[in-house]
JSON list of C-alpha atoms in Angstrom, two decimals:
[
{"chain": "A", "resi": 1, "resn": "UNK", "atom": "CA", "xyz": [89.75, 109.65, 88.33]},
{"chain": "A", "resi": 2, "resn": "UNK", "atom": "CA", "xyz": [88.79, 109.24, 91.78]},
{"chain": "A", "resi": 3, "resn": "UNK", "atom": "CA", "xyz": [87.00, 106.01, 91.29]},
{"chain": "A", "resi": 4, "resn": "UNK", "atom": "CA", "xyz": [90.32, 104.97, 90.16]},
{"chain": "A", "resi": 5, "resn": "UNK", "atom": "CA", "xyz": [91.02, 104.09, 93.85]},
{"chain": "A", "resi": 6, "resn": "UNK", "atom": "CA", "xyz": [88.67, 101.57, 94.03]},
{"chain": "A", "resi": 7, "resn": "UNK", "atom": "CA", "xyz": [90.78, 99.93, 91.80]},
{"chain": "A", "resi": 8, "resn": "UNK", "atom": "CA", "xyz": [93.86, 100.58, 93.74]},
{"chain": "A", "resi": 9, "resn": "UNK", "atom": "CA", "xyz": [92.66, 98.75, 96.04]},
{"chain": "A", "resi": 10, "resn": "UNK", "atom": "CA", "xyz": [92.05, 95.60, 94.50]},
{"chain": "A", "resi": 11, "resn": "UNK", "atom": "CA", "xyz": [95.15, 95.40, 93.01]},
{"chain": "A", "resi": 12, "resn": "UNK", "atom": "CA", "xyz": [97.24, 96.89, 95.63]},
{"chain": "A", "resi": 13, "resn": "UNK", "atom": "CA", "xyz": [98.40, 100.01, 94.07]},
{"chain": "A", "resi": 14, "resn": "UNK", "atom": "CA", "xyz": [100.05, 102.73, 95.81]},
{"chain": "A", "resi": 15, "resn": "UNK", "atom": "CA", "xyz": [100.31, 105.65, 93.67]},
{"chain": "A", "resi": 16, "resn": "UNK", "atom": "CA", "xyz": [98.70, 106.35, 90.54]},
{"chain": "A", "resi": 17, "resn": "UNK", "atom": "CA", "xyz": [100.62, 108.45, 87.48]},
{"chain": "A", "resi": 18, "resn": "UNK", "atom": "CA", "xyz": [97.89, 111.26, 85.92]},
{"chain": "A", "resi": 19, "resn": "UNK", "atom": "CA", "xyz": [98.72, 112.47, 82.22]},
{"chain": "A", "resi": 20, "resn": "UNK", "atom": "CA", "xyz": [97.12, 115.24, 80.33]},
{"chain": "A", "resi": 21, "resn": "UNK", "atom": "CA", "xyz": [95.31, 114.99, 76.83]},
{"chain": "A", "resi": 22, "resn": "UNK", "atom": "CA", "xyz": [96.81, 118.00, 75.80]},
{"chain": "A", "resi": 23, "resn": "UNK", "atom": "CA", "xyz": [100.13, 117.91, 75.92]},
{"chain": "A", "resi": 24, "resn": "UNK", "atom": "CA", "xyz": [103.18, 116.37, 74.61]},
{"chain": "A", "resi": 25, "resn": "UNK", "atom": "CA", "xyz": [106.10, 115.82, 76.64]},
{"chain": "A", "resi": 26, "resn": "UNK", "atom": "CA", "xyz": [110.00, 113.24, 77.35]},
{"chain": "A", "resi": 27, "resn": "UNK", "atom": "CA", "xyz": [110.21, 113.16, 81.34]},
{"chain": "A", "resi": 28, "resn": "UNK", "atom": "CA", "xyz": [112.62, 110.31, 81.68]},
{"chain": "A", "resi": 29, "resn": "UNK", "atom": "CA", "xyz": [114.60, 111.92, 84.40]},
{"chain": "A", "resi": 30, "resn": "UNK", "atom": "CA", "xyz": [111.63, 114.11, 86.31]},
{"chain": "A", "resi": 31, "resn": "UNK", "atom": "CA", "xyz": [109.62, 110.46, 86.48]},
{"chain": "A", "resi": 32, "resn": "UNK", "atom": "CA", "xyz": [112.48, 108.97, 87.72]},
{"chain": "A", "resi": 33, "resn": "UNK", "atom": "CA", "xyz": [112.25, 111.57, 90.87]},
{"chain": "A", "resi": 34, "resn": "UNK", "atom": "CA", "xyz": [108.82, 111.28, 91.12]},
{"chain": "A", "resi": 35, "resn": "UNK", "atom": "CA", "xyz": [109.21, 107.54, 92.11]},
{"chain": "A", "resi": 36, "resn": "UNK", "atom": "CA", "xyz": [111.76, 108.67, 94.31]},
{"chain": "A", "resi": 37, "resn": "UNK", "atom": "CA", "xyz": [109.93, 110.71, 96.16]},
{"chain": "A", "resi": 38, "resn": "UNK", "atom": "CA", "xyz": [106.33, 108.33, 96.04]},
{"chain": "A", "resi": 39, "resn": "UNK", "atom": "CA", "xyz": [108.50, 105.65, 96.99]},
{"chain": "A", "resi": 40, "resn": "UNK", "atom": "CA", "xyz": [109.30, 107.49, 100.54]},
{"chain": "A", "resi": 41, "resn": "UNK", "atom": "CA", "xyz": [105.63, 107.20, 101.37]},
{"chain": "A", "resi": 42, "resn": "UNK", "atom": "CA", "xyz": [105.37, 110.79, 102.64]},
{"chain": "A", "resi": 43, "resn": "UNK", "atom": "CA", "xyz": [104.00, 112.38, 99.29]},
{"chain": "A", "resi": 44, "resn": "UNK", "atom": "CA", "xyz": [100.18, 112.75, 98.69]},
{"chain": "A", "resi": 45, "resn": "UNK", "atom": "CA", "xyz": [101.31, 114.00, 94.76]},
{"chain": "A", "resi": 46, "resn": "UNK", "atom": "CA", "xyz": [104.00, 114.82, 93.36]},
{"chain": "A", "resi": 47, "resn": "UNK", "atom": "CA", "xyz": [104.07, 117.10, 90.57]},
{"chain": "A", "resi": 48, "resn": "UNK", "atom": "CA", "xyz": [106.32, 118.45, 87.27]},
{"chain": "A", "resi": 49, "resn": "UNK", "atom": "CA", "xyz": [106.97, 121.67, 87.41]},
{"chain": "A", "resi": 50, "resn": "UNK", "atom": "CA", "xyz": [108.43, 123.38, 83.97]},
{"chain": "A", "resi": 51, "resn": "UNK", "atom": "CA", "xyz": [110.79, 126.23, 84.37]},
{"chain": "A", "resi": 52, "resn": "UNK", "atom": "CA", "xyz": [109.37, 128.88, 81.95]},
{"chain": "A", "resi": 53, "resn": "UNK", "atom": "CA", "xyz": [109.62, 132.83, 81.36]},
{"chain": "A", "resi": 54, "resn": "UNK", "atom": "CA", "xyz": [107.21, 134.87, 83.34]},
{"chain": "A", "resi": 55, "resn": "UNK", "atom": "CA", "xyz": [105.40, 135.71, 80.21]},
{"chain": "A", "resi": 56, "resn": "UNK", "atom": "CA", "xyz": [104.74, 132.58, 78.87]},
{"chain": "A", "resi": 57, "resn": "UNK", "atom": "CA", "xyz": [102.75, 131.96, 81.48]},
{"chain": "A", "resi": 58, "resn": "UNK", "atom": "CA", "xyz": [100.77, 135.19, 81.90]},
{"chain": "A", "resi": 59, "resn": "UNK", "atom": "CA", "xyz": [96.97, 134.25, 81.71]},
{"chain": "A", "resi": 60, "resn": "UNK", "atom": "CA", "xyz": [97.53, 130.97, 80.07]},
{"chain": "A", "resi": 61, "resn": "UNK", "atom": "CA", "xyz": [99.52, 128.54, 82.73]},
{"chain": "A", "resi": 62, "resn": "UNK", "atom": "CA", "xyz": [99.09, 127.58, 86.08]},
{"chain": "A", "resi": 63, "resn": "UNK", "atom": "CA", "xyz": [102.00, 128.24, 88.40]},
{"chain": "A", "resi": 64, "resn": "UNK", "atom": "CA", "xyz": [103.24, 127.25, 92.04]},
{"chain": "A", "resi": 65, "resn": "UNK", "atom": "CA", "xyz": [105.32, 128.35, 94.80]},
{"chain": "A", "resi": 66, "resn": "UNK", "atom": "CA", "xyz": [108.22, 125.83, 96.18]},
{"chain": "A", "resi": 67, "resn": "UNK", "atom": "CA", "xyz": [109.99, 125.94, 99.16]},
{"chain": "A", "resi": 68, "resn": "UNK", "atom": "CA", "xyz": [113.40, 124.67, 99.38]},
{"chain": "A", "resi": 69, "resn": "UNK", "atom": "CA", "xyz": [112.13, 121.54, 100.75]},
{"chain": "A", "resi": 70, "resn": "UNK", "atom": "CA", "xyz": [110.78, 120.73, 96.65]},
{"chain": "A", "resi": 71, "resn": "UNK", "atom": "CA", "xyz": [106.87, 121.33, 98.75]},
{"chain": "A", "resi": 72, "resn": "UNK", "atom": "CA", "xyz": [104.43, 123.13, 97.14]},
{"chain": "A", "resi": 73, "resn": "UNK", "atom": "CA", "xyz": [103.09, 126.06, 98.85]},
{"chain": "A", "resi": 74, "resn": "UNK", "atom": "CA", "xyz": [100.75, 127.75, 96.74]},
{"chain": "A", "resi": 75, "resn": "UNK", "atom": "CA", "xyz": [99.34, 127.89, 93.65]},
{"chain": "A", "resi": 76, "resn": "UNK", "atom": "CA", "xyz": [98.25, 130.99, 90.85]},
{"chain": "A", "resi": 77, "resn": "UNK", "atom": "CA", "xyz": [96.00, 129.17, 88.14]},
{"chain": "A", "resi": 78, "resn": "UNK", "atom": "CA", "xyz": [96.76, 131.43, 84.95]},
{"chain": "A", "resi": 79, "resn": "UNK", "atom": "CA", "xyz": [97.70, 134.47, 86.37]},
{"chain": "A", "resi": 80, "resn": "UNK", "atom": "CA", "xyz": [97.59, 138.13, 84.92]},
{"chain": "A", "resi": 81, "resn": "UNK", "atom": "CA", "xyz": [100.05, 139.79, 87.60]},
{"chain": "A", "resi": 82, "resn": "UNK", "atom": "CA", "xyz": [102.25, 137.93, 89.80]},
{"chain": "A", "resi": 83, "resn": "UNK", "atom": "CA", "xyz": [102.33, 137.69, 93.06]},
{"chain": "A", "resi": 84, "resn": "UNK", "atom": "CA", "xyz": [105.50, 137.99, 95.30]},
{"chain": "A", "resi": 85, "resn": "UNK", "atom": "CA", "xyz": [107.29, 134.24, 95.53]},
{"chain": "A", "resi": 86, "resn": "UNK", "atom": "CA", "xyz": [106.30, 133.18, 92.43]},
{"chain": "A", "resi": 87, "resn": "UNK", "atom": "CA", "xyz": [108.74, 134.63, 90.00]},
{"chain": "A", "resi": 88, "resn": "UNK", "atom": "CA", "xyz": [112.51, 134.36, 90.28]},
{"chain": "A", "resi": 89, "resn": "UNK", "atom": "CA", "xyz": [115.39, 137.04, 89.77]},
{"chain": "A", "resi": 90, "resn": "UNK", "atom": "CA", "xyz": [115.72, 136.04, 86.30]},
{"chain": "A", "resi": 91, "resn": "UNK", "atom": "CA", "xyz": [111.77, 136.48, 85.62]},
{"chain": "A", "resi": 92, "resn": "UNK", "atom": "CA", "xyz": [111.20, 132.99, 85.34]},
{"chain": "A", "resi": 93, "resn": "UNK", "atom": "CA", "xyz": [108.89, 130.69, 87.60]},
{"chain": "A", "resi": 94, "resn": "UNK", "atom": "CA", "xyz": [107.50, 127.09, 87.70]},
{"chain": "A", "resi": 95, "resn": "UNK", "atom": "CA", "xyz": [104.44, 126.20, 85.56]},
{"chain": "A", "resi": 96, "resn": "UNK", "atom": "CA", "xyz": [102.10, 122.99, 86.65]},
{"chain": "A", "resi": 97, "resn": "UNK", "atom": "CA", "xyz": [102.65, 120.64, 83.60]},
{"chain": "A", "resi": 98, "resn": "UNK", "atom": "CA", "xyz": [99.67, 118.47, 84.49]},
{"chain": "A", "resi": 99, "resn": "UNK", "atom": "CA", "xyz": [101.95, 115.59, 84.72]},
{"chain": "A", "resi": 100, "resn": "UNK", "atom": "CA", "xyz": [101.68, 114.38, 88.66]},
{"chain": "A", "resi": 101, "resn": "UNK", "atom": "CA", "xyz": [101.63, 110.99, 90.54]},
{"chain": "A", "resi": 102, "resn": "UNK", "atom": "CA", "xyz": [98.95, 110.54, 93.60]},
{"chain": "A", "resi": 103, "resn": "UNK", "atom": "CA", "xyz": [99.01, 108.34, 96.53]},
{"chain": "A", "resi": 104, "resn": "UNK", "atom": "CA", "xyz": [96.50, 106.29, 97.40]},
{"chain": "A", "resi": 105, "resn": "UNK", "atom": "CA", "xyz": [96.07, 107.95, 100.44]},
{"chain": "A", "resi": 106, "resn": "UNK", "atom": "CA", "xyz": [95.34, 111.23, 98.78]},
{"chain": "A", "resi": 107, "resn": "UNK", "atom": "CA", "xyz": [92.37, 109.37, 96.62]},
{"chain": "A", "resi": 108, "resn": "UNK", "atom": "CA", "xyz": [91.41, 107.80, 99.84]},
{"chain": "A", "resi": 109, "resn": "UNK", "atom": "CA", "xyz": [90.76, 111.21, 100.92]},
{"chain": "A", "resi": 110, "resn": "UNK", "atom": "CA", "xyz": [89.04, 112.69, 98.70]},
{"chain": "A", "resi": 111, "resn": "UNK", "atom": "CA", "xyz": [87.02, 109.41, 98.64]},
{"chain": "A", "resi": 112, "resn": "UNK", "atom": "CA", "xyz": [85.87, 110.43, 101.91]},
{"chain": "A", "resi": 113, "resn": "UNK", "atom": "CA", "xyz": [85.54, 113.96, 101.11]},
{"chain": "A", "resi": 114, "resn": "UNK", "atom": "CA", "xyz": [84.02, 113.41, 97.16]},
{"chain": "A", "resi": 115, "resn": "UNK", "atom": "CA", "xyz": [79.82, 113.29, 98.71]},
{"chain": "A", "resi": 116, "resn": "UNK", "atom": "CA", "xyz": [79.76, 117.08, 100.47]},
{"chain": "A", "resi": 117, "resn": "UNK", "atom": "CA", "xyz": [81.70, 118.34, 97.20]},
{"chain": "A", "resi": 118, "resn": "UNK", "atom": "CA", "xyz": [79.00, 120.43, 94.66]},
{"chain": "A", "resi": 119, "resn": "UNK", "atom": "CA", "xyz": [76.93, 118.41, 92.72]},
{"chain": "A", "resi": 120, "resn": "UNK", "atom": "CA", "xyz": [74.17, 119.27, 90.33]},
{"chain": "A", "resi": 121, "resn": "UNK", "atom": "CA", "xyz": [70.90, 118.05, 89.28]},
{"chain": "A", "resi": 122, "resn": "UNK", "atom": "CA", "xyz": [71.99, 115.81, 86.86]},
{"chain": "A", "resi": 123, "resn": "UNK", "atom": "CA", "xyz": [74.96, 114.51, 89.28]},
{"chain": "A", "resi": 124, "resn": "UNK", "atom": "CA", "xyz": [78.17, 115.59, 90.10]},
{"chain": "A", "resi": 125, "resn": "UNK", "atom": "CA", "xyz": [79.80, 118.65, 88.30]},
{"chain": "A", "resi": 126, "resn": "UNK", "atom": "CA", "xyz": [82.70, 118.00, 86.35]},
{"chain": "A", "resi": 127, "resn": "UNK", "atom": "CA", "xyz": [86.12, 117.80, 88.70]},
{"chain": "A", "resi": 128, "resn": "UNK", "atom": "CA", "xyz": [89.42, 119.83, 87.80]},
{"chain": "A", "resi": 129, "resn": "UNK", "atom": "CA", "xyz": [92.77, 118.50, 89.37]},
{"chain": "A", "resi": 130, "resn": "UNK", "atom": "CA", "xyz": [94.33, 121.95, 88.63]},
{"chain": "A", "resi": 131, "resn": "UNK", "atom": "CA", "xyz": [91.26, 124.05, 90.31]},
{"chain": "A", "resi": 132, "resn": "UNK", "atom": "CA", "xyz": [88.97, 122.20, 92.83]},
{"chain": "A", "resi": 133, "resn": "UNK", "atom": "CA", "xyz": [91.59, 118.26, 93.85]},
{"chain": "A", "resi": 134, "resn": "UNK", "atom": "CA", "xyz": [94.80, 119.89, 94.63]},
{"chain": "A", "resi": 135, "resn": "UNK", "atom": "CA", "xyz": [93.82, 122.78, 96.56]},
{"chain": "A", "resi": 136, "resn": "UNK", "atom": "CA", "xyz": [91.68, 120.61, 98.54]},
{"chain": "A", "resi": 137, "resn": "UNK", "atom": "CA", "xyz": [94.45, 118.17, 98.98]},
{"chain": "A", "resi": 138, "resn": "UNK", "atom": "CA", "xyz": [96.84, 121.45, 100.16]},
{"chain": "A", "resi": 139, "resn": "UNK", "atom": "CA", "xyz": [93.59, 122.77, 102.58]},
{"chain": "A", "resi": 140, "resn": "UNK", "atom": "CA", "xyz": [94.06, 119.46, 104.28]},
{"chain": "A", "resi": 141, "resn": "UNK", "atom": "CA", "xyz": [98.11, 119.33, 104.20]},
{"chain": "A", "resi": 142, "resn": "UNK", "atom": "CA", "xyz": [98.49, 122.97, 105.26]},
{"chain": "A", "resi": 143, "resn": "UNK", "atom": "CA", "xyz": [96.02, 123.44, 108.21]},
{"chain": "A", "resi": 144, "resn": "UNK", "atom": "CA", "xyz": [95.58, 121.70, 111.58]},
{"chain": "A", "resi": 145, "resn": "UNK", "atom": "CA", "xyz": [92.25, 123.09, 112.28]},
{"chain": "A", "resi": 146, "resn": "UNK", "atom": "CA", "xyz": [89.30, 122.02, 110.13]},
{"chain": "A", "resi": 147, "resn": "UNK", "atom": "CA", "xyz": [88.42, 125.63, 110.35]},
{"chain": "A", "resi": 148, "resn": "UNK", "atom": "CA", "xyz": [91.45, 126.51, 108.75]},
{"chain": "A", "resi": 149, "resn": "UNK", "atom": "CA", "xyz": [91.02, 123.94, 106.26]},
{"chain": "A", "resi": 150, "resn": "UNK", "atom": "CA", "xyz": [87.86, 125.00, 105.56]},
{"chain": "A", "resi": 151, "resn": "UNK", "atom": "CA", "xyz": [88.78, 128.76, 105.25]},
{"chain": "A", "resi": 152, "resn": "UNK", "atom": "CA", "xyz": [91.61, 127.69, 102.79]},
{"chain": "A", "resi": 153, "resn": "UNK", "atom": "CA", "xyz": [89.20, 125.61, 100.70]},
{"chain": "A", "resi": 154, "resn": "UNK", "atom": "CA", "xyz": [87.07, 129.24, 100.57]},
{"chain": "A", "resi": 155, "resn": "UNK", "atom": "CA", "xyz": [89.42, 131.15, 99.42]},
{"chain": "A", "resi": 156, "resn": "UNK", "atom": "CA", "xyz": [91.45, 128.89, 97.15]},
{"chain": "A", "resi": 157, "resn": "UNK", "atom": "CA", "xyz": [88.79, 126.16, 95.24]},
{"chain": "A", "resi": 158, "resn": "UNK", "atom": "CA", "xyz": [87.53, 127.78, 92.21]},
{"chain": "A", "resi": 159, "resn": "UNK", "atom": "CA", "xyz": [84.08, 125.46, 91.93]},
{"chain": "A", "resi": 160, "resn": "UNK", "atom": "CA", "xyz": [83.07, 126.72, 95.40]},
{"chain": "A", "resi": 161, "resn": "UNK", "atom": "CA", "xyz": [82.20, 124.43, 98.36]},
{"chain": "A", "resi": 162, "resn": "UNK", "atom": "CA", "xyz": [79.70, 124.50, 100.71]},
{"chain": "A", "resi": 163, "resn": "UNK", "atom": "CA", "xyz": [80.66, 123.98, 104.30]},
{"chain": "A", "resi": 164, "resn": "UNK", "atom": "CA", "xyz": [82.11, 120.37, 105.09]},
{"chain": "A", "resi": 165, "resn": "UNK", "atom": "CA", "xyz": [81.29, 118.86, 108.62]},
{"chain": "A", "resi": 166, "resn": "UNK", "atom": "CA", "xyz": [84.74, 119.04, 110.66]},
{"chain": "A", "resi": 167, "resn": "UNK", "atom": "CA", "xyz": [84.75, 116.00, 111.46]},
{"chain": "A", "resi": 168, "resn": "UNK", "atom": "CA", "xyz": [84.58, 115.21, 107.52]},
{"chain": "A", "resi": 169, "resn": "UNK", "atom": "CA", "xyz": [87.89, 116.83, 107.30]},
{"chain": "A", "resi": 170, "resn": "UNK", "atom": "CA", "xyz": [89.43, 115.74, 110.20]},
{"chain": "A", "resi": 171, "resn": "UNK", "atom": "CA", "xyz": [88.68, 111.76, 108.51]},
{"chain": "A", "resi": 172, "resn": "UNK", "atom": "CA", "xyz": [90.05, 113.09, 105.26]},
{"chain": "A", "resi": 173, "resn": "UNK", "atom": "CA", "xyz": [93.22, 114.65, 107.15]},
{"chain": "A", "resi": 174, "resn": "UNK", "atom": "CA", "xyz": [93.75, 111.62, 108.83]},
{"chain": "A", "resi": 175, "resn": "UNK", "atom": "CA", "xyz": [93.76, 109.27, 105.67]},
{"chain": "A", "resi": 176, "resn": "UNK", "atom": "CA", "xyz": [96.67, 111.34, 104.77]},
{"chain": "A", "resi": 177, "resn": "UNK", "atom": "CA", "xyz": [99.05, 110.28, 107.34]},
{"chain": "A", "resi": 178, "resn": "UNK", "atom": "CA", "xyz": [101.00, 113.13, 107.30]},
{"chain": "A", "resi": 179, "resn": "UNK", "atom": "CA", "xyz": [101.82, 113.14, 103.84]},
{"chain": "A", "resi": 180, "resn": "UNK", "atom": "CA", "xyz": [102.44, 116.19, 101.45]},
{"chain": "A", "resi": 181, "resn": "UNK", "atom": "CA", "xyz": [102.59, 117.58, 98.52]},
{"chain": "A", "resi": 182, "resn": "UNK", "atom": "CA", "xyz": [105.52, 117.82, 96.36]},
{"chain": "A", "resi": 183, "resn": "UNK", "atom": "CA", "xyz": [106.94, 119.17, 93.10]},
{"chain": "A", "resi": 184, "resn": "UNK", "atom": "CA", "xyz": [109.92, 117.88, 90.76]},
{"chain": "A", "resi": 185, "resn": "UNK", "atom": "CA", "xyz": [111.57, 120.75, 88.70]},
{"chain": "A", "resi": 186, "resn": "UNK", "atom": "CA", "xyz": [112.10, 119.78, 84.71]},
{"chain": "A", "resi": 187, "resn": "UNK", "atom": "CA", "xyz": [113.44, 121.18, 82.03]},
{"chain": "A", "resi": 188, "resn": "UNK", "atom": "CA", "xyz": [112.78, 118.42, 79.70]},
{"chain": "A", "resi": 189, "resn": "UNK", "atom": "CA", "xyz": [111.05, 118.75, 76.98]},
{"chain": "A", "resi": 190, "resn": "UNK", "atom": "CA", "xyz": [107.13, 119.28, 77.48]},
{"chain": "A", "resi": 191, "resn": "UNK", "atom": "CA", "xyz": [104.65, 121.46, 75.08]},
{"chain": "A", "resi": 192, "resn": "UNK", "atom": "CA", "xyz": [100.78, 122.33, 75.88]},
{"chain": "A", "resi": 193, "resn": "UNK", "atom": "CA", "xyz": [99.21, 121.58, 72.87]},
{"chain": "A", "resi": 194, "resn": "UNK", "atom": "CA", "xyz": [95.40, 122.45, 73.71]},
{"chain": "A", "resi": 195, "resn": "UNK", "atom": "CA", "xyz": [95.23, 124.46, 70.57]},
{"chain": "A", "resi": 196, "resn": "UNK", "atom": "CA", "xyz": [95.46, 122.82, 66.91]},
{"chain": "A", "resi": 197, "resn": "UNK", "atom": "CA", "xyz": [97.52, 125.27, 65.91]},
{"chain": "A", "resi": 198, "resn": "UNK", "atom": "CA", "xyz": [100.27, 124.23, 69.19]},
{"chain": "A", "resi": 199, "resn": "UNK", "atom": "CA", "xyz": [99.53, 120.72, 68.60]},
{"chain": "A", "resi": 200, "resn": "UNK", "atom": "CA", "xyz": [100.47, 121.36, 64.62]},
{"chain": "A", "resi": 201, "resn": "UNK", "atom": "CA", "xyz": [104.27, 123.32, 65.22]},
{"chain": "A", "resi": 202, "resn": "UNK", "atom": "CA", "xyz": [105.05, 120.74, 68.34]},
{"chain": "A", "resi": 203, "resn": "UNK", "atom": "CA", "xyz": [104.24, 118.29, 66.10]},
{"chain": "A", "resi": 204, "resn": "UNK", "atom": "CA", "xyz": [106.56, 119.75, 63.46]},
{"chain": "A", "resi": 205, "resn": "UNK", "atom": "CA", "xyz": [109.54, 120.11, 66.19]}
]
């Protein structure tokens, strides 16, 4: 997807909507904010977040923390227990639905930062929006020092990464121009159908 921005730039793109394979979903309204909020110019991605019970999404979604501001703060990819912030009086929280628009200043940035990212023998290792792009992209967002970022990148990128030069990061930061990172709540109707068995009864509904 990254080399996608290559292509943004020829044809003078600035944002770029992501979908998932395995999922079916009607976000009329949530897309509508999306553009709202791309259209500002101060969003690297904006994401839809699903409202769903707590233990839905034990061990099999991917949820966030936002602030009041609609910013994401942090993430929990599939979690077992929950973490303070993430789960709401009623025991629901906010699931990542896969469905998110990026700027072309956040592919410009991980442009820059793609060649010190792990790469195998063969090439480079498979990339994961979810577990190794958007934390990056939040590293950078977050953190004013590119020891900071790097620190965050530690602790938070599930592929591992080697130690980035700072002034790597500080280029990436920079290509950001201050942008950040956004979600829109829905509660229209989306389904993860990654088993045939899910993809079968959404099918039937």
């Amino acid at each position: 997807t990254v080399d996608m921005y290559d292509t943004m730039e020829r044809e003078g793109r600035d944002s770029l909507l992501i979908l998932p394979n395995d999922a079916m979903s009607r976000i009329p309204k949530a897309l509508s904010e999306m553009t709202d909020i791309m259209n500002t110019g101060n969003a690297a991605v904006v994401m839809v977040a699903k409202e769903v019970d707590k233990e839905d999404a034990r061990g099999s979604l991917g949820i966030m923390k936002i602030n009041d501001k609609g910013e994401i703060e942090a993430f929990a990819e599939k979690p077992k227990e929950f973490e303070e912030g993430y789960v709401d009086e009623n025991d629901n929280c906010f699931a990542n639905t896969f469905q998110f628009a990026v700027s072309k200043e956040a592919f410009e940035a991980l442009t820059i930062l793609e060649p010190h990212l792990p790469a195998s023998n063969s090439g480079k290792e498979p990339r994961d929006w979810s577990k190794t792009y958007t934390p990056i992209l939040m590293a950078l967002v977050q953190n004013d020092s590119p020891e900071d970022m790097q620190k965050q990148m530690d602790e938070t990128v599930k592929s591992g990464i080697s130690k980035i030069p700072p002034e790597v990061l500080m280029e990436a930061k920079e290509a950001l121009k201050g942008q950040k990172i956004y979600a829109v709540k829905s509660n229209e109707p989306w389904a993860d159908c990654g088993t045939l068995n899910a993809l079968y009864h959404t099918t039937m509904q």
